[in-house]
Amino acid sequence: MRHFIQRFFLHCLMLIAAVSCIDDYSLPSSDTEPMVVIFGQIVGESDCIFTLRSTIRPTGELNLYAYIRDARIQVIGTDGQTFEGELLDAKEGRYVVPVGRLDRSQKYHVHVSTMYGDFESDPMQPLDAPDLVDLYYEQPRADQLVDIIISTDDPRQATYLLWQVDEYWEIDTPIRTEWEYRVDPGEDPLGPNPKGSFVQLSPDEYTNHGWRHSTSLTDFASNLDYACGAITKRCVCQRPNTDHRYQNRCCTRIRQMAISLEEYEYRKLMLTQASEVGGLFSQMPSQLPTNIRSLGKTEAIGYIGVRGHTSTMEIYINGSDVGYRGADEVKIIPKEMVMTPVWMINNGYAIYSHNPDKGTTFWTYNWCVDYRNSYWGGTEAMQRPDFWQDK
């Protein structure tokens, strides 16, 4: 279990700090001085995701931050080649930059323009990773945790690697609703008593079945720990068999990327300091490094690595193969707790069943009928992926 907790912590850390190092960073001198935080990486022939935040560090309080929703972001090569980004998710401050093929003889950096000023990462040449040669899962312990195991080709030199895990899983909610309450056009759904009506859904509008997706940077390592040879039988991801990913069937894709020695050392520092003092912006025993520089007065932190050749393998895992044990108990909301339909919808409830002849409606929690609810995990709800393989 201790091994799982350590892996889980690393997973959470990598979601927050998909960054690396060159220059030292010291906390802003003012308790309310804003700072821009840039998360992401440049990967050739990929849709690269970047998250932009502004943050302040009030004295004696939790860190406050706001997502930046009005930025321009570009990936630029030393030869002038430019890849333009666009806003992907305003709520989360996420941008996507479709990056094409990278030239190993060129260097690449990110340029970000915001209301706080302009920022750039240091130009870097793409780093090539060795190939993955094996991917499988096992459950070696009584706790039934599912370990995702990889082995690499021998790079024949000292190499530092980072693994990205993309997971796609199929969800069936416990029940299917055939009804929805819709506010009439022109009515304010947040108003005191908006007018609306119950609408029977067509089968293509049902929300009881779909897919979820998550992506994370879960682990990093050096083959120096493997006598400079191939990294073999390394667990790069670990899940309990009660995870919703294994309700039906999960596709796990592992992408292996090379990182620099500086990024490797930075990730080690981040892991150590976050575990010892609690977070990215807590008082640190040593300074945090960054390769993001400001072209103005506002400070910035982050690291943008540049990946060349990467290697990807995937594996499908069926819930029946790992002994999935779900505990998704459906509950009907008691009549005395039922308010107006709009109030119920705005507060996370959904229609369980509706009888227009009798005028009766029963309600349940939204997650019981809608695979798009965050209860089912991941960061993205989707229909069947093009690559999906059935059992």
XYZ file of C-alpha atoms in Angstrom:
391
model
C 0.000 0.000 0.000
C 2.869 2.367 0.710
C 4.071 1.763 -2.852
C 0.605 2.716 -4.149
C 0.477 5.910 -2.065
C 3.884 6.979 -3.360
C 2.810 6.301 -6.942
C -0.504 8.100 -6.416
C 1.296 11.138 -5.006
C 3.666 11.177 -7.947
C 0.688 11.006 -10.309
C -0.938 14.026 -8.647
C 2.335 15.932 -8.664
C 2.898 15.341 -12.341
C -0.565 16.656 -13.146
C 0.370 19.871 -11.346
C 4.016 20.108 -12.343
C 4.550 18.945 -15.921
C 7.585 21.200 -15.841
C 11.406 21.178 -15.595
C 14.473 23.397 -14.983
C 17.321 25.610 -16.024
C 17.242 28.890 -14.077
C 16.559 29.227 -10.350
C 13.241 30.754 -9.333
C 12.596 32.622 -6.080
C 9.138 33.467 -4.762
C 7.751 36.955 -5.502
C 8.909 39.627 -3.087
C 5.365 40.883 -2.540
C 2.707 38.727 -0.948
C 0.243 39.826 -3.629
C 2.583 40.094 -6.611
C 1.098 38.094 -9.505
C 3.049 35.340 -11.188
C 2.325 33.417 -14.368
C 2.573 29.624 -14.268
C 2.945 27.712 -17.544
C 2.537 23.935 -17.700
C 3.139 21.831 -20.817
C 5.650 20.318 -23.213
C 6.491 20.424 -26.913
C 6.034 17.029 -28.577
C 6.499 16.559 -32.304
C 3.493 15.509 -34.389
C 1.109 15.958 -31.465
C -1.640 18.192 -30.165
C 0.310 19.772 -27.313
C -1.700 20.931 -24.299
C -0.614 23.927 -22.221
C -2.239 25.252 -19.068
C -1.823 28.914 -18.108
C -2.442 30.340 -14.634
C -1.820 33.535 -12.777
C -1.254 33.237 -9.063
C -0.658 35.245 -5.893
C 0.580 34.016 -2.556
C -1.338 35.719 0.280
C 0.347 35.594 3.697
C -0.992 32.866 5.965
C -3.581 31.700 3.448
C -3.922 29.040 0.819
C -2.515 29.812 -2.599
C -4.907 31.624 -4.930
C -4.793 31.325 -8.687
C -6.874 32.120 -11.742
C -6.783 30.466 -15.130
C -5.695 32.668 -18.040
C -8.303 32.538 -20.794
C -7.232 35.291 -23.193
C -3.656 34.382 -24.126
C -1.897 33.761 -27.409
C 0.467 30.807 -27.428
C 2.907 29.720 -30.130
C 5.592 27.074 -30.584
C 8.443 28.613 -32.582
C 11.546 27.084 -34.166
C 14.885 28.812 -34.705
C 14.224 28.496 -38.456
C 11.061 30.594 -38.054
C 8.621 27.707 -38.248
C 5.625 28.590 -36.073
C 2.744 26.522 -34.735
C -0.250 28.564 -33.530
C -2.313 27.549 -30.529
C -5.945 28.119 -29.647
C -8.071 28.052 -26.516
C -9.272 24.530 -25.779
C -10.987 24.887 -22.405
C -11.637 28.367 -20.972
C -12.730 26.996 -17.609
C -9.383 25.274 -17.055
C -7.168 27.735 -18.965
C -6.086 25.005 -21.380
C -4.722 25.680 -24.848
C -3.884 23.280 -27.655
C -1.046 23.757 -30.147
C -1.007 21.306 -33.079
C 2.725 20.742 -33.519
C 4.030 19.140 -36.694
C 7.259 17.311 -37.374
C 10.252 18.734 -35.510
C 13.659 19.163 -37.140
C 16.398 17.733 -34.909
C 18.823 20.391 -36.161
C 16.581 23.214 -34.901
C 15.653 24.454 -31.446
C 12.096 25.173 -30.310
C 10.489 27.293 -27.637
C 7.062 28.455 -26.486
C 6.052 32.116 -26.712
C 3.069 33.202 -24.582
C 1.385 36.625 -24.690
C -0.990 37.506 -21.839
C -2.427 40.542 -20.084
C 0.479 40.141 -17.646
C 3.066 40.430 -20.407
C 5.003 38.117 -22.710
C 6.943 35.005 -21.710
C 9.271 32.577 -23.480
C 10.821 29.220 -22.707
C 14.481 28.649 -23.485
C 15.016 27.128 -26.965
C 15.883 23.425 -26.887
C 16.646 20.759 -29.452
C 14.268 17.765 -29.577
C 15.459 14.772 -27.561
C 14.893 11.275 -28.947
C 13.738 8.410 -26.744
C 14.512 4.704 -27.173
C 11.642 2.415 -28.137
C 9.323 0.578 -25.797
C 9.684 -3.158 -26.253
C 7.122 -4.535 -23.790
C 3.923 -3.467 -22.037
C 1.755 -5.600 -19.789
C -0.134 -5.518 -16.498
C -0.048 -7.652 -13.395
C -1.651 -7.876 -9.955
C 1.142 -9.297 -7.804
C -0.229 -8.441 -4.365
C -3.202 -9.371 -2.228
C -4.528 -5.797 -2.465
C -5.261 -6.468 -6.171
C -3.694 -3.196 -7.356
C -3.184 -3.212 -11.127
C 0.439 -2.475 -12.091
C 1.228 -1.264 -15.635
C 4.700 -2.586 -16.483
C 7.028 -1.470 -19.296
C 10.450 -2.377 -20.647
C 12.572 -0.300 -23.004
C 15.089 -0.882 -25.721
C 18.745 -0.419 -24.763
C 19.732 3.194 -25.653
C 23.440 2.320 -25.197
C 24.034 5.592 -23.376
C 22.880 7.423 -20.271
C 19.223 8.334 -20.805
C 16.510 10.099 -18.812
C 12.917 9.157 -19.548
C 9.401 10.390 -18.816
C 6.214 8.380 -19.344
C 2.855 9.809 -20.355
C -0.203 7.686 -19.696
C -3.367 8.147 -21.755
C -6.347 6.094 -20.648
C -9.692 5.621 -22.368
C -12.423 3.650 -20.663
C -15.996 2.612 -21.375
C -18.743 3.573 -18.924
C -22.271 2.268 -18.376
C -24.211 4.228 -15.777
C -26.340 2.205 -13.338
C -29.601 3.398 -14.903
C -30.836 5.015 -18.106
C -33.155 7.973 -18.126
C -35.430 8.643 -21.075
C -36.534 12.075 -19.897
C -35.071 15.532 -19.541
C -36.446 18.818 -18.250
C -35.707 21.716 -20.606
C -36.111 25.392 -19.881
C -38.173 27.203 -22.520
C -36.283 29.403 -25.033
C -35.830 32.934 -23.743
C -36.155 31.886 -20.100
C -33.284 32.412 -17.677
C -32.347 28.975 -16.249
C -30.933 30.740 -13.186
C -34.006 32.889 -12.700
C -36.453 32.538 -9.773
C -38.993 30.352 -11.599
C -38.182 29.759 -15.279
C -40.781 27.988 -17.385
C -39.983 24.665 -18.980
C -41.271 21.205 -19.807
C -40.412 17.516 -19.616
C -39.067 16.172 -22.922
C -38.768 12.513 -23.894
C -35.312 11.778 -25.286
C -34.554 9.872 -28.450
C -32.140 6.907 -28.138
C -29.262 8.933 -29.597
C -29.708 11.442 -26.755
C -29.334 8.899 -23.956
C -26.386 9.562 -21.647
C -26.082 6.190 -19.947
C -23.190 4.967 -22.111
C -19.968 6.552 -23.346
C -16.225 6.839 -22.855
C -13.935 8.860 -20.589
C -10.330 9.971 -21.128
C -7.460 11.096 -18.932
C -3.824 11.942 -19.595
C -1.029 12.281 -17.069
C 2.737 12.247 -16.654
C 3.115 9.540 -14.078
C 6.748 8.536 -13.739
C 10.316 9.397 -14.714
C 13.600 7.544 -14.384
C 17.161 7.206 -15.609
C 18.705 4.070 -17.012
C 21.755 4.887 -14.864
C 19.851 2.916 -12.240
C 19.830 -0.019 -14.666
C 23.576 -0.039 -15.348
C 23.039 2.311 -18.330
C 21.215 -0.407 -20.226
C 17.562 -1.086 -20.925
C 14.967 -0.218 -18.293
C 13.128 -3.450 -17.624
C 9.934 -4.378 -15.780
C 9.268 -0.883 -14.436
C 5.831 -0.046 -13.019
C 4.861 3.333 -14.525
C 1.229 3.397 -13.413
C -0.831 1.739 -10.711
C -4.603 1.613 -10.131
C -6.907 -0.128 -7.667
C -9.188 -2.658 -9.325
C -12.146 -0.660 -7.979
C -11.282 2.241 -10.306
C -14.048 3.097 -12.783
C -11.522 2.635 -15.574
C -12.058 -1.084 -15.165
C -15.849 -1.078 -15.064
C -15.933 -2.492 -18.599
C -12.771 -2.091 -20.627
C -9.832 0.314 -20.509
C -7.280 1.163 -23.190
C -3.990 2.326 -21.650
C -1.463 4.006 -23.951
C 2.059 4.576 -22.712
C 4.158 7.203 -24.447
C 7.873 7.173 -23.672
C 9.751 10.465 -24.010
C 13.341 11.544 -23.418
C 14.055 14.414 -21.020
C 17.230 16.295 -20.190
C 19.370 15.755 -17.111
C 18.197 19.181 -15.873
C 14.548 18.188 -16.173
C 15.213 14.887 -14.466
C 16.893 16.623 -11.536
C 14.093 19.170 -11.379
C 11.399 16.520 -11.192
C 13.290 14.831 -8.388
C 13.497 18.152 -6.552
C 9.793 18.827 -7.069
C 8.865 15.407 -5.770
C 11.073 15.753 -2.699
C 10.020 19.267 -1.798
C 6.317 18.725 -2.403
C 6.364 15.628 -0.204
C 8.289 17.405 2.555
C 6.643 20.838 2.626
C 3.363 20.353 0.859
C 3.267 22.120 -2.486
C 4.666 24.134 -5.340
C 4.219 27.521 -3.648
C 4.874 26.595 -0.022
C 8.025 27.880 1.640
C 10.754 25.777 0.074
C 14.059 24.743 1.636
C 15.671 25.477 -1.738
C 14.743 27.562 -4.749
C 12.620 26.181 -7.539
C 14.130 26.200 -11.031
C 12.436 27.254 -14.263
C 13.288 27.718 -17.927
C 10.504 30.264 -18.497
C 11.691 33.859 -18.708
C 9.581 36.990 -18.588
C 9.968 39.657 -21.268
C 8.503 42.186 -18.819
C 8.200 42.652 -15.059
C 5.850 39.822 -14.072
C 7.595 36.695 -12.799
C 6.944 33.305 -14.381
C 7.613 29.675 -13.524
C 7.476 26.461 -15.508
C 9.549 24.270 -17.751
C 8.873 23.441 -21.377
C 10.742 20.356 -22.556
C 11.058 19.495 -26.251
C 10.519 15.879 -27.300
C 11.751 14.377 -30.542
C 11.177 10.702 -31.310
C 8.773 9.105 -28.841
C 7.618 5.512 -28.541
C 4.036 4.411 -27.855
C 2.432 1.098 -26.943
C -1.081 0.304 -25.763
C -2.882 -2.424 -23.864
C -6.572 -3.205 -23.265
C -7.622 -4.365 -19.815
C -11.055 -5.866 -19.172
C -12.710 -5.332 -15.815
C -13.523 -9.040 -15.586
C -9.811 -9.850 -15.931
C -8.752 -7.724 -12.953
C -11.766 -8.460 -10.730
C -13.436 -5.035 -10.931
C -15.498 -4.371 -7.822
C -17.821 -1.399 -8.293
C -19.820 0.194 -5.503
C -22.100 2.552 -7.416
C -25.309 2.523 -5.398
C -28.283 4.206 -7.063
C -30.432 6.368 -4.789
C -33.834 7.873 -5.439
C -34.167 11.321 -3.884
C -36.904 11.355 -1.182
C -40.024 13.316 -2.140
C -39.584 15.735 0.744
C -36.215 16.804 -0.714
C -37.525 17.444 -4.236
C -37.720 21.081 -5.279
C -38.577 22.596 -8.678
C -37.179 20.777 -11.744
C -34.763 23.608 -12.530
C -33.510 23.689 -8.939
C -32.935 19.928 -9.027
C -30.983 20.112 -12.297
C -28.879 23.076 -11.172
C -27.958 21.221 -7.983
C -26.654 18.017 -9.526
C -29.763 15.862 -9.837
C -31.325 14.186 -12.857
C -34.608 12.515 -13.723
C -34.790 8.854 -12.708
C -38.214 8.279 -14.284
C -41.178 10.365 -15.390
C -44.802 9.382 -15.996
C -46.636 12.141 -17.881
C -50.009 10.403 -17.454
C -49.745 10.263 -13.684
C -47.690 13.435 -13.405
C -45.066 11.709 -11.263
C -41.336 12.290 -11.458
C -38.563 10.569 -9.526
C -35.073 12.038 -9.218
C -31.599 10.646 -8.641
C -28.012 11.899 -8.698
C -26.780 13.036 -12.110
C -23.887 10.562 -12.160
C -26.375 7.664 -12.044
C -27.661 8.499 -15.537
C -24.895 10.541 -17.217
C -21.448 9.175 -18.141
C -20.303 12.773 -18.714
C -20.402 13.462 -14.982
C -16.937 13.886 -13.412
C -17.853 11.131 -10.929
C -16.708 8.658 -13.582
C -13.175 10.055 -13.577
C -10.859 11.560 -16.123
C -10.961 15.043 -17.595
C -12.868 14.425 -20.826
C -16.143 12.747 -21.795
C -16.333 11.396 -25.318
C -18.149 9.118 -27.698
C -16.539 5.927 -28.990
C -12.909 6.665 -30.014
C -12.041 5.888 -33.631
C -9.331 3.434 -32.578
C -11.417 1.569 -29.983
C -11.269 -2.232 -30.134
C -14.116 -4.280 -28.681
C -13.471 -7.418 -26.684
